[in-house]
Amino acid sequence: MEFTPDFIAKLKKQDHNAFNEFYLKTIDMFFRYINANYRLPAQDAEDIIGDFYVKRRDAIKNHDDKQSFTGYFRTIFKNTIKDHFKKNTDTPFTELESTYDERAKFEDTLIDGNDLTEFLEHDYKFDQIQKAMKELDDTDKDIVYRKFIEEKSYEEISFLLGISQDTVRQRLSRAIKRLKELLK
C-alpha cells in the first residue's frame, strides 16, 4: 500500500478528508492483522485500532519524508498493540479464547502409541528440515515459517515484513527450491 507525497502532506496538515481516506484504506488491513495474529475480543481489537488512529494523527507531524510512510505507520500500529498488552496485563487466563473443545473427554486429548511413533518419525524429518532451514538467510526463513507454520497469506507476510507480495512470492519460491536441493 503506497501513499503519494501529496497525500502524506495533507495528513501532516491534519486534513480531515485525507484522514478519512487513510482510515478507509487501512481499517480492514489492521483488523485482519489483529485477527490473524492475536486472539482478542472484537472490543479489544477496536480499542487498539482506535488508539492507533489517534496516535497516528498526532505522530504524523514527526514523520520524516525520507522514511517510508508505510513502514512508519506500521511501526506505530505495532507499538500500539504492544502498549495495549502492557496496559492489560491483568487479563485472566480464563478470558483468553481457546480452540480447545471443552466438551471433549480428557482421554480423547491424549496421544496413543501409534500417533507417538508417527510423531517421532515426523520429528526426525523435521530435524532434517531444520538443518536445511539454517542454510537460508533470515528473511527467507521468516517467509517460509510464516507461510507454512503460521499459515499466513502473502498479503499478511508482505505487511509484516514491509516488502511487496511479489517479493514474498519470489523469495518463497527460491527458498523452497533451495530447501529441496538441500534435502536431496
Coordinates of C-alpha atoms in Angstrom, one line a residue:
M1 CA 0.0 0.0 0.0
E2 CA 1.6 3.2 -1.1
F3 CA 0.7 6.8 -0.4
T4 CA 1.7 9.8 -2.5
P5 CA 3.8 12.6 -1.1
D6 CA 0.8 15.0 -1.6
F7 CA -1.4 12.7 0.4
I8 CA 1.1 12.5 3.2
A9 CA 1.4 16.3 3.2
K10 CA -2.3 16.5 3.6
L11 CA -2.2 14.1 6.5
K12 CA 0.6 16.2 8.1
K13 CA -1.7 19.3 7.8
Q14 CA -4.4 17.3 9.6
D15 CA -6.7 17.3 6.6
H16 CA -10.0 15.6 7.6
N17 CA -10.6 14.2 4.1
A18 CA -7.1 12.7 3.9
F19 CA -7.6 11.2 7.3
N20 CA -10.9 9.6 6.3
E21 CA -9.3 8.2 3.1
F22 CA -6.4 6.8 5.1
Y23 CA -8.9 5.2 7.5
L24 CA -10.9 3.6 4.7
K25 CA -7.8 2.3 3.0
T26 CA -6.3 0.8 6.2
I27 CA -9.0 -0.3 8.6
D28 CA -9.7 -3.7 7.1
M29 CA -5.9 -4.5 6.9
F30 CA -5.5 -3.7 10.6
F31 CA -8.5 -5.8 11.7
R32 CA -7.2 -8.7 9.6
Y33 CA -3.7 -8.4 11.1
I34 CA -5.1 -8.4 14.7
N35 CA -7.4 -11.3 13.9
A36 CA -4.7 -13.3 12.2
N37 CA -2.1 -12.8 15.0
Y38 CA -4.0 -12.4 18.3
R39 CA -7.0 -14.0 19.9
L40 CA -8.6 -10.9 21.1
P41 CA -12.3 -10.0 21.7
A42 CA -13.6 -7.7 19.0
Q43 CA -13.9 -4.8 21.5
D44 CA -10.1 -5.0 22.3
A45 CA -9.3 -5.0 18.6
E46 CA -11.5 -2.0 18.1
D47 CA -9.8 -0.3 21.0
I48 CA -6.3 -1.0 19.7
I49 CA -7.2 0.3 16.2
G50 CA -8.9 3.4 17.7
D51 CA -5.8 4.2 19.7
F52 CA -3.7 3.7 16.6
Y53 CA -5.6 6.3 14.6
V54 CA -5.4 8.8 17.4
K55 CA -1.6 8.2 17.8
R56 CA -1.1 8.2 14.1
R57 CA -2.9 11.5 13.7
D58 CA -0.6 13.1 16.3
A59 CA 2.6 11.3 15.2
I60 CA 2.3 12.2 11.5
K61 CA 3.7 15.6 12.3
N62 CA 7.0 13.9 13.3
H63 CA 7.2 11.8 10.1
D64 CA 10.5 12.3 8.2
D65 CA 9.7 12.4 4.5
K66 CA 12.9 10.4 3.9
Q67 CA 11.4 7.5 5.7
S68 CA 8.9 5.0 4.3
F69 CA 5.4 6.3 5.3
T70 CA 4.0 2.7 5.2
G71 CA 6.8 1.5 7.5
Y72 CA 6.3 4.5 9.8
F73 CA 2.6 3.8 10.3
R74 CA 3.1 0.1 10.7
T75 CA 5.6 0.7 13.4
I76 CA 3.1 3.0 15.2
F77 CA 0.5 0.2 14.8
K78 CA 2.7 -2.5 16.2
N79 CA 3.7 -0.2 19.1
T80 CA 0.1 0.5 19.8
I81 CA -0.5 -3.3 20.1
K82 CA 2.4 -3.6 22.5
D83 CA 1.0 -0.7 24.6
H84 CA -2.3 -2.5 24.7
F85 CA -0.8 -5.6 26.1
K86 CA 1.3 -3.6 28.6
K87 CA -1.8 -1.8 29.9
N88 CA -3.9 -5.0 30.0
T89 CA -1.6 -7.5 31.7
D90 CA -4.3 -8.4 34.2
T91 CA -6.4 -10.3 31.6
P92 CA -7.4 -13.5 33.4
F93 CA -6.4 -16.7 31.7
T94 CA -10.0 -17.9 31.6
E95 CA -10.9 -14.9 29.4
L96 CA -8.5 -15.9 26.7
E97 CA -10.1 -17.6 23.8
S98 CA -9.1 -21.2 23.1
T99 CA -9.6 -23.6 20.2
Y100 CA -9.8 -26.5 22.8
D101 CA -13.2 -28.2 22.8
E102 CA -14.3 -28.1 26.4
R103 CA -16.8 -31.0 25.8
A104 CA -14.0 -33.4 24.8
K105 CA -13.1 -36.1 27.3
F106 CA -9.6 -35.9 28.7
E107 CA -8.8 -39.4 27.3
D108 CA -9.6 -38.2 23.8
T109 CA -7.0 -35.5 24.1
L110 CA -4.1 -37.9 24.8
I111 CA -1.8 -39.2 22.1
D112 CA -1.8 -43.0 21.6
G113 CA 1.3 -45.2 20.9
N114 CA 0.8 -45.3 17.1
D115 CA 0.5 -41.5 17.0
L116 CA 3.6 -41.1 19.1
T117 CA 5.6 -43.4 16.7
E118 CA 4.4 -41.3 13.7
F119 CA 5.2 -38.1 15.6
L120 CA 8.8 -39.3 16.3
E121 CA 9.3 -40.3 12.7
H122 CA 7.9 -36.9 11.7
D123 CA 10.1 -35.2 14.2
Y124 CA 13.2 -36.8 12.6
K125 CA 12.2 -35.4 9.3
F126 CA 11.6 -32.1 10.9
D127 CA 15.2 -32.2 12.3
Q128 CA 16.4 -32.6 8.7
I129 CA 14.3 -29.7 7.6
Q130 CA 15.6 -27.5 10.5
K131 CA 19.2 -28.2 9.4
A132 CA 18.3 -27.2 5.8
M133 CA 16.4 -24.1 7.0
K134 CA 19.6 -22.9 8.8
E135 CA 21.2 -22.5 5.3
L136 CA 18.6 -19.9 4.3
D137 CA 19.0 -16.2 5.0
D138 CA 16.9 -14.7 7.8
T139 CA 14.3 -13.2 5.6
D140 CA 13.7 -16.4 3.6
K141 CA 13.4 -18.4 6.9
D142 CA 10.9 -15.8 8.2
I143 CA 8.8 -16.1 5.0
V144 CA 8.8 -19.9 5.0
Y145 CA 7.9 -20.0 8.7
R146 CA 5.1 -17.5 8.3
K147 CA 3.7 -19.2 5.2
F148 CA 3.8 -22.8 6.3
I149 CA 3.9 -22.8 10.1
E150 CA 1.7 -19.8 10.8
E151 CA -0.3 -20.3 7.6
K152 CA -0.3 -16.6 6.8
S153 CA -1.4 -15.2 3.4
Y154 CA 1.1 -13.4 1.1
E155 CA -0.7 -10.2 1.9
E156 CA -0.1 -10.7 5.7
I157 CA 3.5 -11.7 5.2
S158 CA 4.0 -8.6 3.0
F159 CA 2.5 -6.4 5.7
L160 CA 4.6 -7.9 8.5
L161 CA 7.9 -7.8 6.6
G162 CA 7.3 -4.5 4.8
I163 CA 8.0 -6.0 1.4
S164 CA 5.8 -6.4 -1.7
Q165 CA 3.6 -9.5 -2.2
D166 CA 5.6 -10.2 -5.4
T167 CA 8.8 -10.2 -3.5
V168 CA 7.3 -12.6 -0.9
R169 CA 6.2 -15.0 -3.6
Q170 CA 9.6 -14.8 -5.4
R171 CA 11.6 -15.3 -2.2
L172 CA 9.4 -18.2 -1.1
S173 CA 9.7 -19.9 -4.4
R174 CA 13.5 -19.6 -4.3
A175 CA 13.6 -20.8 -0.7
I176 CA 11.6 -23.9 -1.5
K177 CA 13.9 -24.7 -4.4
R178 CA 16.9 -24.3 -2.1
L179 CA 15.3 -26.5 0.6
K180 CA 14.6 -29.2 -2.0
E181 CA 18.2 -29.2 -3.1
L182 CA 19.5 -29.4 0.5
L183 CA 17.1 -32.2 1.4
K184 CA 18.2 -34.5 -1.5

